[in-house]
mmCIF file of C-alpha atoms in Angstrom:
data_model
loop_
_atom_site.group_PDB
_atom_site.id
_atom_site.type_symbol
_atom_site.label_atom_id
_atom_site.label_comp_id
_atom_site.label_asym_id
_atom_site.label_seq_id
_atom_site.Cartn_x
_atom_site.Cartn_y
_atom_site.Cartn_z
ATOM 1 C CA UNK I 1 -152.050 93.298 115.323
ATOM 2 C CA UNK I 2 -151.800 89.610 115.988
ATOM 3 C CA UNK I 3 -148.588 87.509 114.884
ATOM 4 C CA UNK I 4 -150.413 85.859 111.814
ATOM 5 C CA UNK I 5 -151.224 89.109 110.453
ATOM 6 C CA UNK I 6 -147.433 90.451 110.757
ATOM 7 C CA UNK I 7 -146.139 87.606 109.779
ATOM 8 C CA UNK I 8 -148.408 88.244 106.339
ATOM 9 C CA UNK I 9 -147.985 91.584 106.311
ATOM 10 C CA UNK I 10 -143.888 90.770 106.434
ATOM 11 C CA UNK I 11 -144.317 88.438 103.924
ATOM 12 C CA UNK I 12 -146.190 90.560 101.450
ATOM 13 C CA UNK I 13 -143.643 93.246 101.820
ATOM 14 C CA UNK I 14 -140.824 90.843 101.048
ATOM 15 C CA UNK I 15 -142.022 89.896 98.102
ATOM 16 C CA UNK I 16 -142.663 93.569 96.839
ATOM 17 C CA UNK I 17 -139.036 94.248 97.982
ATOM 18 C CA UNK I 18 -138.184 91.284 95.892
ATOM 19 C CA UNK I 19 -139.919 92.655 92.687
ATOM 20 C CA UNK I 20 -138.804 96.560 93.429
ATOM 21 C CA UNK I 21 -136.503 97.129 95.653
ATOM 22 C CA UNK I 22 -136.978 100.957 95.995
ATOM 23 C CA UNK I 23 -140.410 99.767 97.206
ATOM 24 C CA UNK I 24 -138.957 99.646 100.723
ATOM 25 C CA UNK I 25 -139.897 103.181 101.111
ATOM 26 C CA UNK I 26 -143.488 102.780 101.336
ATOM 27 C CA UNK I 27 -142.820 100.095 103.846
ATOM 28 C CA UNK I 28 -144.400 100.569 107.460
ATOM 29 C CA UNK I 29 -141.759 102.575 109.886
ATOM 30 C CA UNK I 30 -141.293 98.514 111.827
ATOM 31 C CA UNK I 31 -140.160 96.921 108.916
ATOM 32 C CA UNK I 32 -137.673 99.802 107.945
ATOM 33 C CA UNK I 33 -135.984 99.210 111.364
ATOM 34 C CA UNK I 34 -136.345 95.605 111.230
ATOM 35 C CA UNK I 35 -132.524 93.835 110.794
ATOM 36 C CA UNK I 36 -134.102 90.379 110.139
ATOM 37 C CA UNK I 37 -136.404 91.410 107.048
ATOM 38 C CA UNK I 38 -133.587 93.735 105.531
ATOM 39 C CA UNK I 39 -130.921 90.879 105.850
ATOM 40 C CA UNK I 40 -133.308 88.543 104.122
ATOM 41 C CA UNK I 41 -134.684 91.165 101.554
ATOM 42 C CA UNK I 42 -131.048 91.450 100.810
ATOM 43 C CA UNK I 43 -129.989 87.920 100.717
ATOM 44 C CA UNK I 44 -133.087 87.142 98.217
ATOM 45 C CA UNK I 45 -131.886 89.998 96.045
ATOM 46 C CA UNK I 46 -128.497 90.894 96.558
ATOM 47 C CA UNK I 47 -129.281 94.467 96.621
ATOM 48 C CA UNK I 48 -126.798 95.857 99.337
ATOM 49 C CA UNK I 49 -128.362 99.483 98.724
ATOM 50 C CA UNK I 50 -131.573 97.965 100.554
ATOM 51 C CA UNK I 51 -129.884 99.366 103.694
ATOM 52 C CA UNK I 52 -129.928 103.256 102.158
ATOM 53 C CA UNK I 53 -133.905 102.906 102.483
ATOM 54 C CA UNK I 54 -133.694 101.379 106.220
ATOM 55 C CA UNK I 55 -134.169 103.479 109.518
ATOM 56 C CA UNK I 56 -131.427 106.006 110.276
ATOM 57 C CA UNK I 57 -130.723 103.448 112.837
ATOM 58 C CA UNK I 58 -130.228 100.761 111.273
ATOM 59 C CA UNK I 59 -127.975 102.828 108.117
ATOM 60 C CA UNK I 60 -126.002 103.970 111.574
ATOM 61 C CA UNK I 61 -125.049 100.492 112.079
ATOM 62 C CA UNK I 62 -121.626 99.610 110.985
ATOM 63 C CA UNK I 63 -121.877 95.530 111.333
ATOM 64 C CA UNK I 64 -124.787 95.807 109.629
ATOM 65 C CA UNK I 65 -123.134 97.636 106.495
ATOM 66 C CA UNK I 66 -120.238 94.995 106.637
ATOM 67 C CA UNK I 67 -122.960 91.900 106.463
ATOM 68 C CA UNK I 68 -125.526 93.052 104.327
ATOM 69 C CA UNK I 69 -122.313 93.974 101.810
ATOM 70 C CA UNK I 70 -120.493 90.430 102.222
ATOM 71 C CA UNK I 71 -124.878 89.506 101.669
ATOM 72 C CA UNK I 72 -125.187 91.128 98.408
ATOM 73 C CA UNK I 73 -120.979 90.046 96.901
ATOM 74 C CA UNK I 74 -119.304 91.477 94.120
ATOM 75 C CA UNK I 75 -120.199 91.711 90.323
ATOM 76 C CA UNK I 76 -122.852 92.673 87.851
ATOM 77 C CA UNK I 77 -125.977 91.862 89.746
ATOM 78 C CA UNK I 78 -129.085 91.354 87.455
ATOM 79 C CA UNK I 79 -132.024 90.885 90.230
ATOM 80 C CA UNK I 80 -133.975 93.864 88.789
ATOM 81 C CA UNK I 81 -132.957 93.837 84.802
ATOM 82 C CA UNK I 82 -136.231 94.002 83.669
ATOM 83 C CA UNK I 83 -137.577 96.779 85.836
ATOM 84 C CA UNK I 84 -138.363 99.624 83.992
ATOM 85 C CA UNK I 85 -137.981 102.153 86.720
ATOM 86 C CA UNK I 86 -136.082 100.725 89.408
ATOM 87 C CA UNK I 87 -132.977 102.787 88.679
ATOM 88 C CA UNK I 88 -134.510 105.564 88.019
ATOM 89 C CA UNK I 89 -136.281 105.703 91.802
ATOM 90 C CA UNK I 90 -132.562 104.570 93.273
ATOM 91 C CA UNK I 91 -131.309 107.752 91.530
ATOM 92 C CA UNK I 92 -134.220 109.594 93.239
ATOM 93 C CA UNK I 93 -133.787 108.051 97.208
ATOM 94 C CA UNK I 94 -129.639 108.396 97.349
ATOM 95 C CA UNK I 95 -126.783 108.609 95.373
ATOM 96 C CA UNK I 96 -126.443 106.053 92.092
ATOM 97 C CA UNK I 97 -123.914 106.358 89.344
ATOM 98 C CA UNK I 98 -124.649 105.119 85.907
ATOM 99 C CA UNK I 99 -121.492 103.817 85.306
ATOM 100 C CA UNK I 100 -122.113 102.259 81.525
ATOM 101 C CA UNK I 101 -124.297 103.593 79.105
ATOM 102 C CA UNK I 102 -124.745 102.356 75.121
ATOM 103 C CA UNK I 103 -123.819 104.962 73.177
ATOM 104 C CA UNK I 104 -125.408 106.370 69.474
ATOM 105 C CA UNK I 105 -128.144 109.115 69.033
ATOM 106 C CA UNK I 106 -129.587 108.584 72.655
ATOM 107 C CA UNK I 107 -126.678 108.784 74.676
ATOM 108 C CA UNK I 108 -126.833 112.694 75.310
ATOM 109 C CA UNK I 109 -130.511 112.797 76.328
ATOM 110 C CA UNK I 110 -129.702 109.760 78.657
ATOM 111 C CA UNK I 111 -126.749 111.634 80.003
ATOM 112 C CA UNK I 112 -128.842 114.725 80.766
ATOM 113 C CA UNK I 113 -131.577 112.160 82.575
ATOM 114 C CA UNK I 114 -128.406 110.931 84.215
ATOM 115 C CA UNK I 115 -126.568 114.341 85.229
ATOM 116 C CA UNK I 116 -129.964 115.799 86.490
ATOM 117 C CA UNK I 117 -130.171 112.922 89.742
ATOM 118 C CA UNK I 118 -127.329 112.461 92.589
ATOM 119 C CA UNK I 119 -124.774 110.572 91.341
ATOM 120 C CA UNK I 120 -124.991 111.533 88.147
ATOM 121 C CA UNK I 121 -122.297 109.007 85.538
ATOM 122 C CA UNK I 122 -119.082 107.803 86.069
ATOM 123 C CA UNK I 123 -118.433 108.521 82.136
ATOM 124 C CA UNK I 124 -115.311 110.433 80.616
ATOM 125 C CA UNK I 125 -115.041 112.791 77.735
ATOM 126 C CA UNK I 126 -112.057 113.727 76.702
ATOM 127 C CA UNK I 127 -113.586 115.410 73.213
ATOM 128 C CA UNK I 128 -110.953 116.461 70.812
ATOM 129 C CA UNK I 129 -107.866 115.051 73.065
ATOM 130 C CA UNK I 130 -107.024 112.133 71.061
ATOM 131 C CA UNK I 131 -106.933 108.609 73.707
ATOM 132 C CA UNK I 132 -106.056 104.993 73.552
ATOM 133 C CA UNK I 133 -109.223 102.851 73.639
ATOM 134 C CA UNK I 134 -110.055 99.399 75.072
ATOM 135 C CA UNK I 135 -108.167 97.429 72.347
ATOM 136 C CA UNK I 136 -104.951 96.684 70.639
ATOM 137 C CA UNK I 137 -103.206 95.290 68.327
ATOM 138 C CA UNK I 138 -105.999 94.607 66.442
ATOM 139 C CA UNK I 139 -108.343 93.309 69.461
ATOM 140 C CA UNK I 140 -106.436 90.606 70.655
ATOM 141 C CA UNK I 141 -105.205 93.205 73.608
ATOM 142 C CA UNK I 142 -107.968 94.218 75.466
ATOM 143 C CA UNK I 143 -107.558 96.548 78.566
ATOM 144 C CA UNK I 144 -107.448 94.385 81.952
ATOM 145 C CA UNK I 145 -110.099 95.623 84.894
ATOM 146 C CA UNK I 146 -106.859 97.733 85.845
ATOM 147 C CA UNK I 147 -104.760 100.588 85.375
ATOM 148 C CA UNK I 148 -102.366 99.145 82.076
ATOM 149 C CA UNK I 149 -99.600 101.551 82.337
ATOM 150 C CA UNK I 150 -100.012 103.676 79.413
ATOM 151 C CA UNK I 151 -101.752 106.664 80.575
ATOM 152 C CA UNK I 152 -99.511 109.515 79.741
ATOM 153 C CA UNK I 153 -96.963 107.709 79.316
ATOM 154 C CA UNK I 154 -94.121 107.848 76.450
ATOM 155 C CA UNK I 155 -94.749 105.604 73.776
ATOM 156 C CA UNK I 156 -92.246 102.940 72.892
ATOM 157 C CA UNK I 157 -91.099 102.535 69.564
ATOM 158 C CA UNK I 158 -92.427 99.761 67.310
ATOM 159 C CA UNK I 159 -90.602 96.493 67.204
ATOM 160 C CA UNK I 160 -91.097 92.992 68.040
ATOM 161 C CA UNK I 161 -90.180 93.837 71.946
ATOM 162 C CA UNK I 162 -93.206 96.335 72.856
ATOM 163 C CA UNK I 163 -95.971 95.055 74.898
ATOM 164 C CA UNK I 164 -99.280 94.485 72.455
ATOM 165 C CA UNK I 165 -100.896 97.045 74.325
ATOM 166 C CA UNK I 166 -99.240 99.571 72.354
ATOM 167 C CA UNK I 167 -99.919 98.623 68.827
ATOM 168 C CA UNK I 168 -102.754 101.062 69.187
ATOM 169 C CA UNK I 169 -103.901 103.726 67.426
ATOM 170 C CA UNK I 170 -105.384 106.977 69.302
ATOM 171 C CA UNK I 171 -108.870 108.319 68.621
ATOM 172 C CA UNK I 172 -110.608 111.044 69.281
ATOM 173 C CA UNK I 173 -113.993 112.857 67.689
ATOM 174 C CA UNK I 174 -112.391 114.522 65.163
ATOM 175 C CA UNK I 175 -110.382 111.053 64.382
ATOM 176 C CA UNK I 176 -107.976 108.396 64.727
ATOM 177 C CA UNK I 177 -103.899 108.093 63.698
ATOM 178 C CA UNK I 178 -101.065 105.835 65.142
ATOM 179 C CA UNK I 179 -98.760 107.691 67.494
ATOM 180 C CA UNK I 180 -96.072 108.412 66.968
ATOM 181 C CA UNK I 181 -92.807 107.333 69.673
ATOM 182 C CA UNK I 182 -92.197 109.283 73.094
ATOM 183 C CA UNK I 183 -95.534 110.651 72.510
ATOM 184 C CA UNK I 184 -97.914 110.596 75.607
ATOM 185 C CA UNK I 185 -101.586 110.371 75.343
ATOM 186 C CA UNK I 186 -104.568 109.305 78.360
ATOM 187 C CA UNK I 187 -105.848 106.180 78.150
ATOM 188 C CA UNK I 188 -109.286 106.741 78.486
ATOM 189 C CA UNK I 189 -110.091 103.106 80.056
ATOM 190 C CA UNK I 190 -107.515 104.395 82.745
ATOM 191 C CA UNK I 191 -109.181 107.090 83.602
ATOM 192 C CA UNK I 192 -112.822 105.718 83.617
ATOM 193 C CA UNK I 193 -111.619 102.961 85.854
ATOM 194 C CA UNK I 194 -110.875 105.690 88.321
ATOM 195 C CA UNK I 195 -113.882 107.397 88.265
ATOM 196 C CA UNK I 196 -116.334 104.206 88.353
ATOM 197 C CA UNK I 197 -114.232 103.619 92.363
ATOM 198 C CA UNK I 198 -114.041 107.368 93.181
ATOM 199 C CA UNK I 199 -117.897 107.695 92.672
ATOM 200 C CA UNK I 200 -118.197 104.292 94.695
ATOM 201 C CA UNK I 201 -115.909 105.162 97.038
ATOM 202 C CA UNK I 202 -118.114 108.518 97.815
ATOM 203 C CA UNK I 203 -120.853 106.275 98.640
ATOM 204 C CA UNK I 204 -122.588 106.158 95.405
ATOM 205 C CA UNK I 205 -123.806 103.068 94.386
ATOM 206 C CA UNK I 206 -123.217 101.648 90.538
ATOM 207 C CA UNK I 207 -125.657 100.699 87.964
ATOM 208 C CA UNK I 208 -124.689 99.611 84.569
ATOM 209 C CA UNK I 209 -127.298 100.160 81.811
ATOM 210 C CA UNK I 210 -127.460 97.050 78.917
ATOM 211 C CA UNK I 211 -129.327 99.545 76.494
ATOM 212 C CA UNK I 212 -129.793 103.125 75.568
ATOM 213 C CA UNK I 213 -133.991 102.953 75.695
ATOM 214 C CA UNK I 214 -134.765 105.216 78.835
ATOM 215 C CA UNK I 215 -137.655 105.749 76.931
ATOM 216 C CA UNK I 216 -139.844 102.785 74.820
ATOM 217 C CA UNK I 217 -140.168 106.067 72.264
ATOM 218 C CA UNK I 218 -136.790 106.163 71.477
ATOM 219 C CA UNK I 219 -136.145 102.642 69.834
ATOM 220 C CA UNK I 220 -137.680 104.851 66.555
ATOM 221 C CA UNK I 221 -136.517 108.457 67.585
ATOM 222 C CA UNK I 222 -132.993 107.295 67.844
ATOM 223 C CA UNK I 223 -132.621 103.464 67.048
ATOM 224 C CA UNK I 224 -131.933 102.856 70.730
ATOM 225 C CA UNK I 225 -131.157 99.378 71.148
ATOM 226 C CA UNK I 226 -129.655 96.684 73.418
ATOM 227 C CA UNK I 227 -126.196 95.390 73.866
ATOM 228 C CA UNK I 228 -126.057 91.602 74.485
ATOM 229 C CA UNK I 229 -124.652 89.525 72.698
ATOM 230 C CA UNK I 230 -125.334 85.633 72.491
ATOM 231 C CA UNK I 231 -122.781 83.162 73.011
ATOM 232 C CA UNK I 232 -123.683 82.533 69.190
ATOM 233 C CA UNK I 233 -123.337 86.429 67.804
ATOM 234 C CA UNK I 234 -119.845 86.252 69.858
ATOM 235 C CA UNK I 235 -119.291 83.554 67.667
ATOM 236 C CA UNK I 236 -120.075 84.105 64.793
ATOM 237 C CA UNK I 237 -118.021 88.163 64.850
ATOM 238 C CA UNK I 238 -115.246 86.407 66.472
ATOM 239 C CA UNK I 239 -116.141 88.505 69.612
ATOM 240 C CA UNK I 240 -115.793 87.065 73.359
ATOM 241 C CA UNK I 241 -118.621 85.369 75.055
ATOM 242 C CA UNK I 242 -120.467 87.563 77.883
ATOM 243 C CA UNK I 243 -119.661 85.446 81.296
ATOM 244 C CA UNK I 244 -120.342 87.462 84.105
ATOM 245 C CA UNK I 245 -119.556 86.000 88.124
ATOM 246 C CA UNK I 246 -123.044 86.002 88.913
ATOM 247 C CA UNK I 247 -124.703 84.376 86.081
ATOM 248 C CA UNK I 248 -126.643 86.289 83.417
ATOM 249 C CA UNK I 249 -130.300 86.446 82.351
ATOM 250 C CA UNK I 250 -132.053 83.936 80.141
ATOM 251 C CA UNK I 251 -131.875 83.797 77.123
ATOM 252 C CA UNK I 252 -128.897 86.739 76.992
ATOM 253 C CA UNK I 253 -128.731 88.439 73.632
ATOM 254 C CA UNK I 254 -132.021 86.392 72.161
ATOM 255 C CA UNK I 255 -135.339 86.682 71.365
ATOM 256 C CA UNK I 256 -137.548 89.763 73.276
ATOM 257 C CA UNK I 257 -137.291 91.106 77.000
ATOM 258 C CA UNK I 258 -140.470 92.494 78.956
ATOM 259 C CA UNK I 259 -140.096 95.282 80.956
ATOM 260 C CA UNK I 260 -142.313 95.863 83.368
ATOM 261 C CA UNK I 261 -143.320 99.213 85.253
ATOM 262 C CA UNK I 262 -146.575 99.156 87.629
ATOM 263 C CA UNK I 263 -149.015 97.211 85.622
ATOM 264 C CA UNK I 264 -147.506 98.410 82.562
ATOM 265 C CA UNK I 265 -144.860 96.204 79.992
ATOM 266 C CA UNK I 266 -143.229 97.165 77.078
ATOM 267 C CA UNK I 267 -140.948 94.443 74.869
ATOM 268 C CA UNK I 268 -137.769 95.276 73.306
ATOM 269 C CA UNK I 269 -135.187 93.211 71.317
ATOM 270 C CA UNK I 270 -132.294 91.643 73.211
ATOM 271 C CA UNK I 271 -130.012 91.234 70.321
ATOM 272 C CA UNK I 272 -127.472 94.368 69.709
ATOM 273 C CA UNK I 273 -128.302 95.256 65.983
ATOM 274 C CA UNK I 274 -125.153 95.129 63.752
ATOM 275 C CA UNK I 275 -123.630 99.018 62.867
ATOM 276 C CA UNK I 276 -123.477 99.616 59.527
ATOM 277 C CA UNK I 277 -120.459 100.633 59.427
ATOM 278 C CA UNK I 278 -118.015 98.071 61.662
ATOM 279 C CA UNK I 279 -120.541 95.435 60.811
ATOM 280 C CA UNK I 280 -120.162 93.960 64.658
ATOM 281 C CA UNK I 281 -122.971 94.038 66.601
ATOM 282 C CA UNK I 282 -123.378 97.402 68.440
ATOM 283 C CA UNK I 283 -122.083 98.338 72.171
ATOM 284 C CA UNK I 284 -118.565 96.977 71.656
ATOM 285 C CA UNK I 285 -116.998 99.462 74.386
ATOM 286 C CA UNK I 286 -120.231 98.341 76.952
ATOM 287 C CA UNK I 287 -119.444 95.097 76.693
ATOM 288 C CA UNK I 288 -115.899 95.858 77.764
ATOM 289 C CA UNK I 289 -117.090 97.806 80.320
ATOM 290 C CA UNK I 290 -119.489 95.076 81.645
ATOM 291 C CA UNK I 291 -116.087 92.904 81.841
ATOM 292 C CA UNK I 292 -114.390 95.567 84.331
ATOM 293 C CA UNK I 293 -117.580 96.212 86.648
ATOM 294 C CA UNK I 294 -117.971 92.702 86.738
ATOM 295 C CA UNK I 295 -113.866 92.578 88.178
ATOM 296 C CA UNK I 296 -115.030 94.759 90.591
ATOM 297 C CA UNK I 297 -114.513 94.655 94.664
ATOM 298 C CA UNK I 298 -117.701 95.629 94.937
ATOM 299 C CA UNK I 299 -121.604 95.045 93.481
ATOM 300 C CA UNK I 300 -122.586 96.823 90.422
ATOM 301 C CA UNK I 301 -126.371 96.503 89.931
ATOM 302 C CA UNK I 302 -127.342 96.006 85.774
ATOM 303 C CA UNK I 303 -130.588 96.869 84.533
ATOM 304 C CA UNK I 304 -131.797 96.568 80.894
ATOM 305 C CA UNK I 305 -132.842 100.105 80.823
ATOM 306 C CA UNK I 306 -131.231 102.901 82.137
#
């Protein structure tokens, strides 16, 4: 094999890494074991995991794991949001933990999909345990990227001197009611927050899902649907913008996305419809979520489907 042809055949490969990352496994054995092309592959796409699909020599290597980290930074990543199976084949070559996933009539199928790969979710259920949410005092509190200090802890009693983050009410499935002082409840943001670093800190590597479609079928089975919201929906609800340290797709929360699997493309709405009942557009708790992977030490990879 002359150098014009590898240098082709390098090139070629790059690009496919570029467009799939899990596409690395079909690469030839010299390219898996080649530090150069991964530390580009993951420069071009900030996908850190890259190194999971290398040569056990090269996953061996130590500095390697330190660069190709500091390569790929820290936030929601979005270089393979409209990949349609991408995540899915992660889940299938090593551990990855869906971390976020839109809730409504699809979330228990997709938590089944989820629970049946390695890594499985990073989601809490607390069921009939009532738990303080992501907001307070009527949404002008929301829950910092941190531990807040009220899991299980005794709540104070009402008056002008109490931190807003306990003008709260606690909810659970069978429903909601303001508790009541020296009562101690989980906070449920508290305890997800732990989860999302124990999973990452076992090796697995986050994804965050923007809608609840795993499957195009569902958007009439179940009314699956995206999450973003526009800079003008967060307007006009009163919500807060979507900023994320890495940028965001075009056109976030407007118009139609294409998803693309091997040939194939599907489109789907990228506006979250409006619930008919809170009348704000859907995947309020996601979007709060989004928020604390994004204040993450580490890279959380975001794809429009789960």
């Amino acid at each position: 094999m002359d150098n014009a042809f590898k240098v082709e055949v390098r090139a070629a490969w790059l690009e496919r890494v570029v467009v799939n990352g899990t596409d690395l496994v079909s690469a030839p054995e010299p390219l898996k074991n080649d530090r150069s092309f991964l530390l580009e592959a993951v420069q071009r796409t900030k996908a850190s995991w890259l190194l999971k699909l290398c040569s056990e020599e090269l996953q061996e290597d130590a500095e390697l794991a330190k660069e190709v980290d500091e390569l790929a930074g820290t936030g929601l990543i979005f270089t393979y949001y409209e990949n349609f199976d991408c995540f899915q084949h992660m889940r299938k070559f090593f551990m990855a933990t869906g971390a976020s996933v839109p809730g409504g009539e699809a979330y228990d199928e997709v938590m089944e999909v989820l629970e049946e790969t390695d890594g499985g979710s990073a989601t809490v259920w607390f069921g009939d345990t009532p738990v303080f949410g992501f907001a307070a005092n009527n949404g002008e509190w929301i829950h910092p990227p941190y531990e807040c200090g009220r899991d299980y802890k005794p709540v104070p009693a009402a008056n002008s001197e109490r931190e807003p983050m306990w003008h709260s009410d606690v909810e659970s499935r069978k429903g909601s009611f303001t508790p009541e002082a020296e009562s101690r409840h989980p906070c449920w943001c508290c305890h997800w927050l732990r989860e999302v670093r124990k999973k990452h800190e076992e090796g697995a590597v986050i994804g965050c899902a923007i809608s609840n479609i795993y499957y195009p079928s569902w958007v009439d089975k179940y009314g699956a649907a995206s999450s973003e919201l526009s800079d003008a929906a967060a307007e006009e609800f009163g919500l807060r913008k979507e900023q994320f340290r890495n940028g965001r797709p075009e056109n976030w929360g407007k118009g139609m996305i294409r998803v693309s699997r091997r040939g194939q493309s599907w489109q789907f709405s990228r506006e979250a419809p409006v619930h008919p009942h809170t009348r704000k557009p859907l995947g309020e708790g996601c979007r709060w979520e989004r928020q604390a992977l994004d204040g993450m030490g580490f890279a959380v990879y975001a794809f429009f489907m789960p």
